[in-house]
Amino acid sequence: MKLSLSFAVNGAPVEAEVSPLQRLSSVLRDELGLTGTKVGCDAGDCGACSVVVDGKVVCACLVPAANLEGAQVRTVEGLSNGALSALQESFLRHGAAQCGICTPGILVSAAALLEQNASPTEDEVKDALGGVLCRCTGYRKIIDAVMDANRRAGVEPGLVKRGEAVGASPIRLDGARKVTGAEVFGADERPANALSVAVVRSPHWHAEFEIGDVDAFVAAHPGVVAVFTAADIPGANRFGVIPPFADQPALAEGRARFRGEAVALIAGERAAIDLLDLGDFPVSWHPLPHALSPSEAKREDFAPLHEGRAGNLLTKGFVECGDPEAALAASHVAASASIETSYVEHAYIEPEAGYAVMEGDTLVIKACTQAPYMDRDDTARILGLPPEKVRIVPLATGGGFGSKLDISLQPLVGLVAMRTGRPAALVYSRGDSMRSTTKRHPASMRATIGADENGHITGMVFEGDFNTGAYASWGPTVANRVPVHASGPYRTPHYRAEGRAIHTNGPISGAFRGFGVPQATIMQETLYDRLAEKLGRDRLQLRIDNAYVDGDRTTCGQRLAGVGIKQCLEALQPGWERALLEAQAANAAGGKIRRGVGVASCWYGCGNTALPNPSTIRVGISPAGRVVLHQGAVDIGQGSNTVVTQICADALGLPLSAFELLCGDTSITPDAGKTSASRQTFISGKAAQKAGQALREKILRFANVSEAAEIGLEDGFLTVREGEALRRIALNDMKPDALGYVFSAQEIYDPPTTALDEKGQGVPYAVYGYGAQLVELEVDITLGTVKLLRIVAAHDIGRAINPLLVEGQIEGGIAQGIGLALMEEYVPGRTENLHDYLIPTIGDVPPIETILVEVPDPEGPFGAKGLGEHVLIPTAPAILNAIRHATGIAIGKVPATPSRVLAAIREREGEA
């Protein structure tokens, strides 16, 4: 049955024929083409679909179409009238939009607030926006943008002068699309004749299965076109981000190793798939014994999940120097502890989405991704195609944080498109996204650290089991990165660390902002506080006294340069002294609220660990006089589209406003590597610097002038000025090259690293970033609740290419660190939505003071270092240390939920 409805959207009358139970979000997006309203959960949990109906902010996914008769609806598309509204401008200038998937819902909610209250307080802003989740920004820039729409922060790219792009804060080059709702994400584009794809997934942790009569199933379900299983895959049914460890099938072959694993595809017309009951699918299950923890998986009576991986050990990493046992035995004091961390869900607001279509003999896939070339190669291998016959076109990615490095729907929609000849589209439900994609590795860690009577670290031993789940994914990277970093950024002359990736039947664990280093840092930094207590020394001073400086050698034997950790720690000292005094005064009054102050620091190697890690960037000047940058470093909200362009602009010597971007598409951009491991600013930025310099050198040679000459673009002419001499080169008169450019350059950069030997000695990374954070909080000792008061973050980024974007990354990383410390715990089978799985809201993130420390790295572009992962790493241990300072308790398992905090308090009281 269809309803004929009359209502208004953004002031325009609308007549629509809709199903009475169709959601308003579907009406707007699918019937009216207003895709600015995003869908993140279809359950009213995330708020991304927020719109205004008859003056009230509602979640469009919860409003049935039957309620729309006569209604007035406003969406993000209605906020501007031919030009950006003041609020949208403010979001751009304050850097309040990162990936952009939640931005429309936040803007609509904020606009409704400002119409009622032109000068809201911070608490009023938090109340108004509390129903919209953001995973990228940390909310602080959003609050600033709403409260202070008239203050100028970022600047228009056209106002950034030649040679001054690096260090400026131009607004994002892709920002306008984010604040108008025009950005195209994976679910926003769908060919008119596309088939929909449903995925049949295992409901069991571990099971064998048989698929029944699929022909009968298709015949019994009108609109269903075909069913595909592993038997239909034409290539090698295995993929993995690290080829030697590739072990995951695109569709399981008779045995599912985790809950949520894909076993079959059902392709059909959209209406048929929307109404399909997957419970009708003919599959029989035979559950097998399963293990969800490494301790269970390592039992002798539990069979390996993969052939050749005895004890379910995927791999291990190892670093050793000196004689740690002897050093610890001779130490004046030593501290030992163990700690566990949990699964953490990436919880990006955009579930996986995209489609595939055949264009001639080339398979074209448009989807959200962090790694287009990796997607291309894995998809081609699975589908039996040459890589050049697969084209990956990244659509906007609504958050990734590592999980969208692994392929998800790409080979699935590709298989359907190849076999049916029709486009195939797939949008994961929130439940499917959370069940089937990767998580942060749960860890079980133990360590001992010793110090001499002067407070100098003498030695350390560390070991950890990291639950890598059913398949390898990034398990080898975690196992190898952790031992390199587990010492922290401190001189540790005698050291041994081992990280083990263990298979279980739990969710696959993959890359998540730090590759295991946040877990290891929790272990190390909480032990440093215990050491300081035993030594009777100030906790911050202990860290300063042991911090790396230029010329020090790491536990891998690498000699360091461009080290800024000591400066970061010293930058915290004024706030540290103030906070300790305030906590002492507050606690002297007694009562149930106890105040604590914590500190922690970090270091992080940028790029792959001791492996090749190249990026390639191309730049050219068109006959029309535009600089075209082929920028393949996927921007998932961190700002690479803007930052890489700023670097290239200054290297070339032309203004930022002269540039046009071509992004990501494997057919038109060279491989700039994956967006992960804090590598894009450093590695792709360095490639862009080299490409800009190479193009500049070509132009100067052509004009026969010196390096001091100044180049420009004016009305189709390339101008070259040296002293009083000016040469004007008519670009249209020049013969373009094969790519259509009159001048062009392409450069590759691969950081200088070396392989590690059997003791982990070598040069694992060319560049490290550093940081330290101070946390002030309160603990209610009767409830176990924790209230964050303030965070100060000092981070050495070498050179701040775009300070506003740097601040946004720091604030967003801190918000995720808060979640890791206090609330985020993915429980397989129980927390598969954004209602039961908690992430920080706008009310959970306290004021953040950012201190940018710039100690240039000799290898980085203009001295810059990576940043994206470093900023999350110190937050959780600083919070745990502040809880211990406030209450005297040590948390044995993270997150420090109220129940765990209260249990630890009661246990301590019982011991007293």
PDB file of N, CA, C and O in Angstrom, residues 422-450:
ATOM      1  N   ARG A 422      25.023  -6.453 -14.005  1.00  0.00           N
ATOM      2  CA  ARG A 422      24.343  -5.259 -13.511  1.00  0.00           C
ATOM      3  C   ARG A 422      25.123  -4.656 -12.346  1.00  0.00           C
ATOM      4  O   ARG A 422      25.839  -5.374 -11.628  1.00  0.00           O
ATOM      5  N   PRO A 423      24.996  -3.356 -12.133  1.00  0.00           N
ATOM      6  CA  PRO A 423      25.625  -2.774 -10.943  1.00  0.00           C
ATOM      7  C   PRO A 423      25.089  -3.452  -9.685  1.00  0.00           C
ATOM      8  O   PRO A 423      23.942  -3.906  -9.645  1.00  0.00           O
ATOM      9  N   ALA A 424      25.918  -3.499  -8.656  1.00  0.00           N
ATOM     10  CA  ALA A 424      25.540  -4.136  -7.395  1.00  0.00           C
ATOM     11  C   ALA A 424      25.922  -3.223  -6.244  1.00  0.00           C
ATOM     12  O   ALA A 424      27.068  -2.768  -6.167  1.00  0.00           O
ATOM     13  N   ALA A 425      24.961  -2.957  -5.366  1.00  0.00           N
ATOM     14  CA  ALA A 425      25.180  -2.027  -4.246  1.00  0.00           C
ATOM     15  C   ALA A 425      24.953  -2.733  -2.925  1.00  0.00           C
ATOM     16  O   ALA A 425      24.096  -3.607  -2.795  1.00  0.00           O
ATOM     17  N   LEU A 426      25.728  -2.333  -1.932  1.00  0.00           N
ATOM     18  CA  LEU A 426      25.632  -2.932  -0.608  1.00  0.00           C
ATOM     19  C   LEU A 426      25.931  -1.863   0.436  1.00  0.00           C
ATOM     20  O   LEU A 426      26.926  -1.145   0.339  1.00  0.00           O
ATOM     21  N   VAL A 427      25.041  -1.750   1.411  1.00  0.00           N
ATOM     22  CA  VAL A 427      25.245  -0.868   2.560  1.00  0.00           C
ATOM     23  C   VAL A 427      25.117  -1.735   3.809  1.00  0.00           C
ATOM     24  O   VAL A 427      24.070  -2.341   4.043  1.00  0.00           O
ATOM     25  N   TYR A 428      26.182  -1.804   4.585  1.00  0.00           N
ATOM     26  CA  TYR A 428      26.132  -2.606   5.810  1.00  0.00           C
ATOM     27  C   TYR A 428      25.161  -1.978   6.807  1.00  0.00           C
ATOM     28  O   TYR A 428      25.128  -0.748   6.969  1.00  0.00           O
ATOM     29  N   SER A 429      24.403  -2.811   7.488  1.00  0.00           N
ATOM     30  CA  SER A 429      23.664  -2.338   8.650  1.00  0.00           C
ATOM     31  C   SER A 429      24.673  -2.056   9.760  1.00  0.00           C
ATOM     32  O   SER A 429      25.821  -2.526   9.720  1.00  0.00           O
ATOM     33  N   ARG A 430      24.243  -1.301  10.760  1.00  0.00           N
ATOM     34  CA  ARG A 430      25.155  -1.052  11.878  1.00  0.00           C
ATOM     35  C   ARG A 430      25.560  -2.370  12.545  1.00  0.00           C
ATOM     36  O   ARG A 430      26.726  -2.571  12.895  1.00  0.00           O
ATOM     37  N   GLY A 431      24.620  -3.286  12.696  1.00  0.00           N
ATOM     38  CA  GLY A 431      24.952  -4.567  13.308  1.00  0.00           C
ATOM     39  C   GLY A 431      25.948  -5.357  12.498  1.00  0.00           C
ATOM     40  O   GLY A 431      26.908  -5.925  13.044  1.00  0.00           O
ATOM     41  N   ASP A 432      25.754  -5.429  11.173  1.00  0.00           N
ATOM     42  CA  ASP A 432      26.702  -6.156  10.330  1.00  0.00           C
ATOM     43  C   ASP A 432      28.073  -5.502  10.354  1.00  0.00           C
ATOM     44  O   ASP A 432      29.107  -6.177  10.348  1.00  0.00           O
ATOM     45  N   SER A 433      28.091  -4.175  10.373  1.00  0.00           N
ATOM     46  CA  SER A 433      29.376  -3.477  10.431  1.00  0.00           C
ATOM     47  C   SER A 433      30.123  -3.845  11.697  1.00  0.00           C
ATOM     48  O   SER A 433      31.319  -4.171  11.671  1.00  0.00           O
ATOM     49  N   MET A 434      29.428  -3.841  12.816  1.00  0.00           N
ATOM     50  CA  MET A 434      30.100  -4.102  14.083  1.00  0.00           C
ATOM     51  C   MET A 434      30.456  -5.580  14.240  1.00  0.00           C
ATOM     52  O   MET A 434      31.483  -5.916  14.837  1.00  0.00           O
ATOM     53  N   ARG A 435      29.627  -6.476  13.711  1.00  0.00           N
ATOM     54  CA  ARG A 435      29.918  -7.909  13.827  1.00  0.00           C
ATOM     55  C   ARG A 435      31.078  -8.350  12.949  1.00  0.00           C
ATOM     56  O   ARG A 435      31.861  -9.213  13.334  1.00  0.00           O
ATOM     57  N   SER A 436      31.168  -7.784  11.748  1.00  0.00           N
ATOM     58  CA  SER A 436      32.048  -8.382  10.741  1.00  0.00           C
ATOM     59  C   SER A 436      33.364  -7.664  10.527  1.00  0.00           C
ATOM     60  O   SER A 436      34.260  -8.218   9.889  1.00  0.00           O
ATOM     61  N   THR A 437      33.519  -6.450  11.040  1.00  0.00           N
ATOM     62  CA  THR A 437      34.747  -5.704  10.767  1.00  0.00           C
ATOM     63  C   THR A 437      35.688  -5.753  11.961  1.00  0.00           C
ATOM     64  O   THR A 437      35.356  -6.263  13.035  1.00  0.00           O
ATOM     65  N   THR A 438      36.883  -5.214  11.778  1.00  0.00           N
ATOM     66  CA  THR A 438      37.947  -5.401  12.763  1.00  0.00           C
ATOM     67  C   THR A 438      37.773  -4.529  13.996  1.00  0.00           C
ATOM     68  O   THR A 438      37.053  -3.537  13.997  1.00  0.00           O
ATOM     69  N   LYS A 439      38.501  -4.904  15.050  1.00  0.00           N
ATOM     70  CA  LYS A 439      38.473  -4.222  16.348  1.00  0.00           C
ATOM     71  C   LYS A 439      39.908  -3.946  16.813  1.00  0.00           C
ATOM     72  O   LYS A 439      40.867  -4.477  16.259  1.00  0.00           O
ATOM     73  N   ARG A 440      40.015  -3.134  17.874  1.00  0.00           N
ATOM     74  CA  ARG A 440      41.312  -3.007  18.542  1.00  0.00           C
ATOM     75  C   ARG A 440      41.608  -4.318  19.269  1.00  0.00           C
ATOM     76  O   ARG A 440      40.720  -4.907  19.899  1.00  0.00           O
ATOM     77  N   HIS A 441      42.865  -4.776  19.207  1.00  0.00           N
ATOM     78  CA  HIS A 441      43.253  -6.030  19.839  1.00  0.00           C
ATOM     79  C   HIS A 441      43.079  -5.974  21.361  1.00  0.00           C
ATOM     80  O   HIS A 441      43.693  -5.117  22.015  1.00  0.00           O
ATOM     81  N   PRO A 442      42.302  -6.875  21.942  1.00  0.00           N
ATOM     82  CA  PRO A 442      42.391  -7.040  23.397  1.00  0.00           C
ATOM     83  C   PRO A 442      43.782  -7.550  23.758  1.00  0.00           C
ATOM     84  O   PRO A 442      44.369  -8.352  23.033  1.00  0.00           O
ATOM     85  N   ALA A 443      44.294  -7.096  24.872  1.00  0.00           N
ATOM     86  CA  ALA A 443      45.654  -7.468  25.255  1.00  0.00           C
ATOM     87  C   ALA A 443      45.696  -7.931  26.703  1.00  0.00           C
ATOM     88  O   ALA A 443      44.967  -7.410  27.559  1.00  0.00           O
ATOM     89  N   SER A 444      46.541  -8.887  26.951  1.00  0.00           N
ATOM     90  CA  SER A 444      46.861  -9.333  28.301  1.00  0.00           C
ATOM     91  C   SER A 444      48.361  -9.173  28.466  1.00  0.00           C
ATOM     92  O   SER A 444      49.139  -9.898  27.818  1.00  0.00           O
ATOM     93  N   MET A 445      48.777  -8.213  29.298  1.00  0.00           N
ATOM     94  CA  MET A 445      50.179  -7.805  29.335  1.00  0.00           C
ATOM     95  C   MET A 445      50.745  -7.895  30.742  1.00  0.00           C
ATOM     96  O   MET A 445      50.035  -7.712  31.734  1.00  0.00           O
ATOM     97  N   ARG A 446      52.050  -8.155  30.803  1.00  0.00           N
ATOM     98  CA  ARG A 446      52.789  -8.198  32.053  1.00  0.00           C
ATOM     99  C   ARG A 446      54.126  -7.489  31.824  1.00  0.00           C
ATOM    100  O   ARG A 446      54.728  -7.626  30.756  1.00  0.00           O
ATOM    101  N   ALA A 447      54.576  -6.752  32.840  1.00  0.00           N
ATOM    102  CA  ALA A 447      55.850  -6.047  32.683  1.00  0.00           C
ATOM    103  C   ALA A 447      56.480  -5.768  34.043  1.00  0.00           C
ATOM    104  O   ALA A 447      55.788  -5.696  35.069  1.00  0.00           O
ATOM    105  N   THR A 448      57.798  -5.606  34.020  1.00  0.00           N
ATOM    106  CA  THR A 448      58.572  -5.172  35.182  1.00  0.00           C
ATOM    107  C   THR A 448      59.555  -4.111  34.712  1.00  0.00           C
ATOM    108  O   THR A 448      60.202  -4.268  33.666  1.00  0.00           O
ATOM    109  N   ILE A 449      59.653  -3.029  35.476  1.00  0.00           N
ATOM    110  CA  ILE A 449      60.596  -1.952  35.160  1.00  0.00           C
ATOM    111  C   ILE A 449      61.388  -1.644  36.420  1.00  0.00           C
ATOM    112  O   ILE A 449      60.824  -1.583  37.528  1.00  0.00           O
ATOM    113  N   GLY A 450      62.694  -1.454  36.272  1.00  0.00           N
ATOM    114  CA  GLY A 450      63.550  -1.129  37.409  1.00  0.00           C
ATOM    115  C   GLY A 450      64.220   0.220  37.252  1.00  0.00           C
ATOM    116  O   GLY A 450      64.332   0.759  36.141  1.00  0.00           O
TER     117      GLY A 450
END
